[in-house]
Amino acid sequence: EMQLVESGGGLVQPGGSLKLSCAASGFAFSGSDIHWVRQPSGKGLEGVGRIESKPRNYATKYAASVKGRFTISRDDSKSTTYLQMNSLKVEDTAVYYCAAYVCGSARCGMDVWGQGATVTVAS
Amino acid sequence: QSVLTQPPSVSAAPGQEVTISCSGSSSNIGNHHVSWYQLLPGTSPKVLISENNKRPSGIPDRFSGSKSGTSATLGITGLQTGDEADYYCGVWDNSLSTEVFGGGTKLTVL
């Protein structure tokens, strides 16, 4: 079974830092791009960023709202992706999902999603 | 305000069909494949359609997708009460360098 399991969410004060982890199993993690997507309470989905696979040099892309504050990394030996969040703002409060873009014989898609990690930024 | 535009809500009776539209631009839908996701309360997004019109295994053929120019459409036939959920379109945006999503459409099966 393809699976992503997230950990690391919690409560942090404005200006603080938090690191989320996303551990994969059941699919070829090293060949997959990994996305981070967030959903503030009562609002829609927002792309945070992505990290590409090794053949594409682990390139990273970020949404303007988090660029310079968030960093996505991965450790293929551990099948794990990380989202390091610094200088957190109240508006970063959301459920954060990691998602894997996987390809099969007939199609590709963001088929595997983590269960979500709640990040609350408040004083 | 979302980069992609979806209707806030749609509704129909059980057994009927609905379509949900998603409007974008040349920097996203016009040049990339569109995906559709279903969000049930308290659960993670579930992909229904990727690459504009392809269903993952396990997704019934009641769900279909299409794309034309800078717009995409999700169709659902034979509506069931279990289809009540929020539906989102998603696509890569070249200008923003991130995945962008519509504001979501709440489906009510009356």
Coordinates of C-alpha atoms in Angstrom, one line a residue:
Chain A
E1 CA 0.0 0.0 0.0
M2 CA 1.3 3.4 -1.0
Q3 CA 1.5 5.6 2.1
L4 CA 2.8 8.9 3.5
V5 CA 2.9 9.5 7.2
E6 CA 3.5 12.9 8.6
S7 CA 4.8 14.0 11.9
G8 CA 6.0 17.2 13.7
G9 CA 3.0 19.4 13.8
G10 CA 2.2 21.5 16.9
L11 CA 1.8 24.9 18.5
V12 CA 4.5 27.5 17.9
Q13 CA 4.7 31.2 18.7
P14 CA 5.0 33.8 15.9
G15 CA 8.5 34.1 14.7
G16 CA 9.3 30.5 15.8
S17 CA 10.3 27.4 13.8
L18 CA 8.9 24.0 13.2
K19 CA 10.0 21.0 11.1
L20 CA 7.5 18.6 9.6
S21 CA 8.5 15.1 8.4
C22 CA 6.8 12.9 5.8
A23 CA 7.8 9.3 5.6
A24 CA 7.0 7.2 2.5
S25 CA 6.4 3.5 2.0
G26 CA 4.9 1.3 -0.7
F27 CA 6.1 3.2 -3.8
A28 CA 9.3 4.4 -5.6
F29 CA 9.9 7.4 -3.4
S30 CA 13.3 8.3 -4.9
G31 CA 11.7 8.7 -8.3
S32 CA 8.8 10.9 -7.2
D33 CA 8.4 14.6 -6.8
I34 CA 7.0 15.5 -3.4
H35 CA 4.7 18.4 -2.8
W36 CA 3.6 20.2 0.3
V37 CA 0.1 21.6 0.3
R38 CA -1.7 23.4 3.2
Q39 CA -5.3 24.1 4.1
P40 CA -6.2 26.8 6.6
S41 CA -9.2 26.1 8.7
G42 CA -12.4 26.7 6.7
K43 CA -10.4 27.7 3.6
G44 CA -9.1 26.0 0.4
L45 CA -6.0 24.2 -0.6
E46 CA -2.8 26.2 -1.2
G47 CA 0.4 24.9 -2.7
V48 CA 3.4 25.5 -0.5
G49 CA 6.2 24.0 -2.6
R50 CA 7.7 20.9 -4.1
I51 CA 11.0 19.1 -4.3
E52 CA 11.8 17.2 -7.4
S53 CA 13.5 13.8 -7.7
K54 CA 17.3 13.1 -8.0
P55 CA 17.2 13.0 -11.8
R56 CA 16.0 16.6 -11.7
N57 CA 18.7 17.5 -9.2
Y58 CA 16.3 17.8 -6.2
A59 CA 15.2 21.2 -7.5
T60 CA 12.8 23.1 -5.2
K61 CA 10.0 25.5 -5.9
Y62 CA 8.1 27.6 -3.3
A63 CA 5.0 29.7 -3.2
A64 CA 5.7 33.4 -2.8
S65 CA 4.0 33.5 0.6
V66 CA 6.7 31.1 2.1
K67 CA 9.8 31.7 -0.1
G68 CA 12.8 32.5 2.1
R69 CA 11.1 31.2 5.2
F70 CA 10.3 27.6 4.3
T71 CA 12.8 24.9 3.1
I72 CA 11.9 21.5 1.6
S73 CA 14.5 18.8 1.7
R74 CA 14.5 15.0 1.3
D75 CA 16.6 12.0 2.3
D76 CA 16.0 9.2 -0.2
S77 CA 17.9 6.7 1.9
K78 CA 15.1 7.2 4.5
S79 CA 12.3 7.7 2.0
T80 CA 11.5 10.9 3.9
T81 CA 10.8 14.5 3.0
Y82 CA 11.0 17.5 5.4
L83 CA 9.4 20.9 5.5
Q84 CA 11.5 23.3 7.7
M85 CA 9.4 26.3 8.6
N86 CA 11.1 29.4 10.0
S87 CA 9.9 32.9 10.9
L88 CA 6.4 31.5 11.2
K89 CA 3.4 33.9 11.0
V90 CA -0.1 33.6 12.3
E91 CA -1.3 33.2 8.7
D92 CA 0.8 30.0 8.4
T93 CA -1.7 28.3 10.7
A94 CA -3.1 25.3 8.7
V95 CA -3.2 21.6 8.2
Y96 CA -0.1 20.7 6.1
Y97 CA -0.2 17.8 3.7
C98 CA 2.7 16.1 1.9
A99 CA 1.7 14.5 -1.4
A100 CA 3.7 12.3 -3.9
Y101 CA 3.4 12.6 -7.6
V102 CA 3.7 9.1 -8.8
C103 CA 3.6 7.5 -12.3
G104 CA 2.1 4.2 -13.3
S105 CA 1.9 2.5 -16.7
A106 CA -1.1 4.5 -17.8
R107 CA -1.0 7.8 -15.9
C108 CA 0.7 10.1 -13.5
G109 CA -0.8 12.0 -10.6
M110 CA -0.6 13.3 -7.0
D111 CA -2.0 9.9 -5.9
V112 CA -0.5 9.6 -2.4
W113 CA -1.3 12.1 0.4
G114 CA -0.3 12.2 4.0
Q115 CA -2.8 12.3 6.8
G116 CA -2.0 15.9 7.5
A117 CA -0.1 17.7 10.3
T118 CA -1.7 20.6 12.1
V119 CA 0.4 23.7 12.6
T120 CA -0.9 26.4 14.8
V121 CA 1.0 29.7 15.1
A122 CA -0.2 31.7 18.1
S123 CA 1.0 33.5 21.1
Chain B
Q1 CA -8.6 34.9 -3.9
S2 CA -7.7 31.7 -5.7
V3 CA -5.8 31.6 -9.0
L4 CA -8.3 29.1 -10.4
T5 CA -12.0 29.9 -10.4
Q6 CA -14.6 27.4 -9.3
P7 CA -18.3 27.9 -8.4
P8 CA -18.7 27.9 -4.6
S9 CA -21.4 25.3 -4.7
V10 CA -23.4 23.0 -6.9
S11 CA -26.3 20.7 -6.0
A12 CA -28.5 18.0 -7.6
A13 CA -30.7 15.1 -6.7
P14 CA -29.5 11.5 -6.2
G15 CA -29.1 9.8 -9.6
Q16 CA -28.6 13.1 -11.4
E17 CA -25.4 14.5 -12.8
V18 CA -23.4 17.7 -12.2
T19 CA -20.5 19.5 -13.7
I20 CA -18.0 21.6 -11.9
S21 CA -16.0 24.2 -13.9
C22 CA -12.5 25.4 -13.3
S23 CA -11.2 28.5 -15.1
G24 CA -7.6 29.5 -15.2
S25 CA -5.1 31.1 -17.6
S26 CA -2.3 30.3 -20.1
S27 CA 0.2 30.1 -17.2
N28 CA -1.6 27.2 -15.6
I29 CA -4.4 25.3 -17.3
G30 CA -3.5 26.4 -20.7
N31 CA -0.1 24.7 -20.5
H32 CA -0.4 21.9 -17.9
H33 CA -2.5 18.9 -17.0
V34 CA -5.4 19.4 -14.6
S35 CA -6.2 17.2 -11.6
W36 CA -9.3 17.0 -9.5
Y37 CA -9.5 16.2 -5.8
Q38 CA -12.3 15.2 -3.5
L39 CA -12.1 16.3 0.2
L40 CA -14.4 14.7 2.7
P41 CA -14.6 16.3 6.1
G42 CA -11.6 15.3 8.3
T43 CA -9.8 13.4 5.5
S44 CA -6.9 14.0 3.2
P45 CA -7.5 15.0 -0.5
K46 CA -8.2 12.1 -2.8
V47 CA -7.3 12.3 -6.4
L48 CA -10.3 11.6 -8.8
I49 CA -8.8 12.7 -12.1
S50 CA -5.3 13.5 -13.2
E51 CA -3.8 14.5 -16.6
N52 CA -7.1 16.2 -17.4
N53 CA -9.2 13.0 -17.9
K54 CA -7.5 9.9 -16.4
R55 CA -8.9 8.1 -13.4
P56 CA -6.7 6.2 -10.9
S57 CA -7.7 2.6 -10.3
G58 CA -10.6 2.4 -7.9
I59 CA -12.2 5.6 -9.0
P60 CA -15.6 4.8 -10.7
D61 CA -16.3 5.9 -14.2
R62 CA -19.1 8.1 -12.9
F63 CA -16.3 10.6 -12.5
S64 CA -14.9 12.2 -15.7
G65 CA -12.7 15.1 -16.6
S66 CA -12.1 17.3 -19.6
K67 CA -10.1 20.3 -20.6
S68 CA -10.4 23.0 -23.3
G69 CA -8.1 25.9 -23.6
T70 CA -7.8 27.5 -20.1
S71 CA -10.8 25.8 -18.6
A72 CA -11.4 22.3 -17.2
T73 CA -14.5 20.5 -16.1
L74 CA -15.3 17.7 -13.7
G75 CA -18.4 15.6 -14.3
I76 CA -20.1 13.3 -11.9
T77 CA -23.0 11.1 -13.0
G78 CA -25.3 8.9 -11.0
L79 CA -25.0 11.1 -7.9
Q80 CA -24.9 9.4 -4.5
T81 CA -25.2 10.9 -1.0
G82 CA -21.7 9.7 -0.4
D83 CA -20.5 12.1 -3.1
E84 CA -21.2 15.1 -0.9
A85 CA -17.8 16.7 -0.4
D86 CA -15.7 19.6 -1.5
Y87 CA -14.1 19.3 -4.9
Y88 CA -10.9 21.1 -6.0
C89 CA -9.1 21.5 -9.3
G90 CA -5.3 21.7 -9.2
V91 CA -2.6 22.5 -11.8
W92 CA 1.0 23.7 -11.9
D93 CA 1.4 27.4 -12.6
N94 CA 4.5 28.5 -14.5
S95 CA 4.4 32.1 -13.4
L96 CA 3.9 31.3 -9.7
S97 CA 6.2 28.2 -9.7
T98 CA 3.8 26.3 -7.5
E99 CA 0.8 24.1 -7.7
V100 CA -2.3 26.2 -7.6
F101 CA -5.9 25.2 -6.7
G102 CA -9.4 26.5 -7.2
G103 CA -11.3 27.8 -4.2
G104 CA -13.3 24.6 -4.0
T105 CA -16.8 23.6 -4.8
K106 CA -19.2 22.2 -2.3
L107 CA -21.4 19.5 -3.7
T108 CA -24.7 18.9 -2.1
V109 CA -26.8 15.9 -3.1
L110 CA -30.3 16.8 -2.2

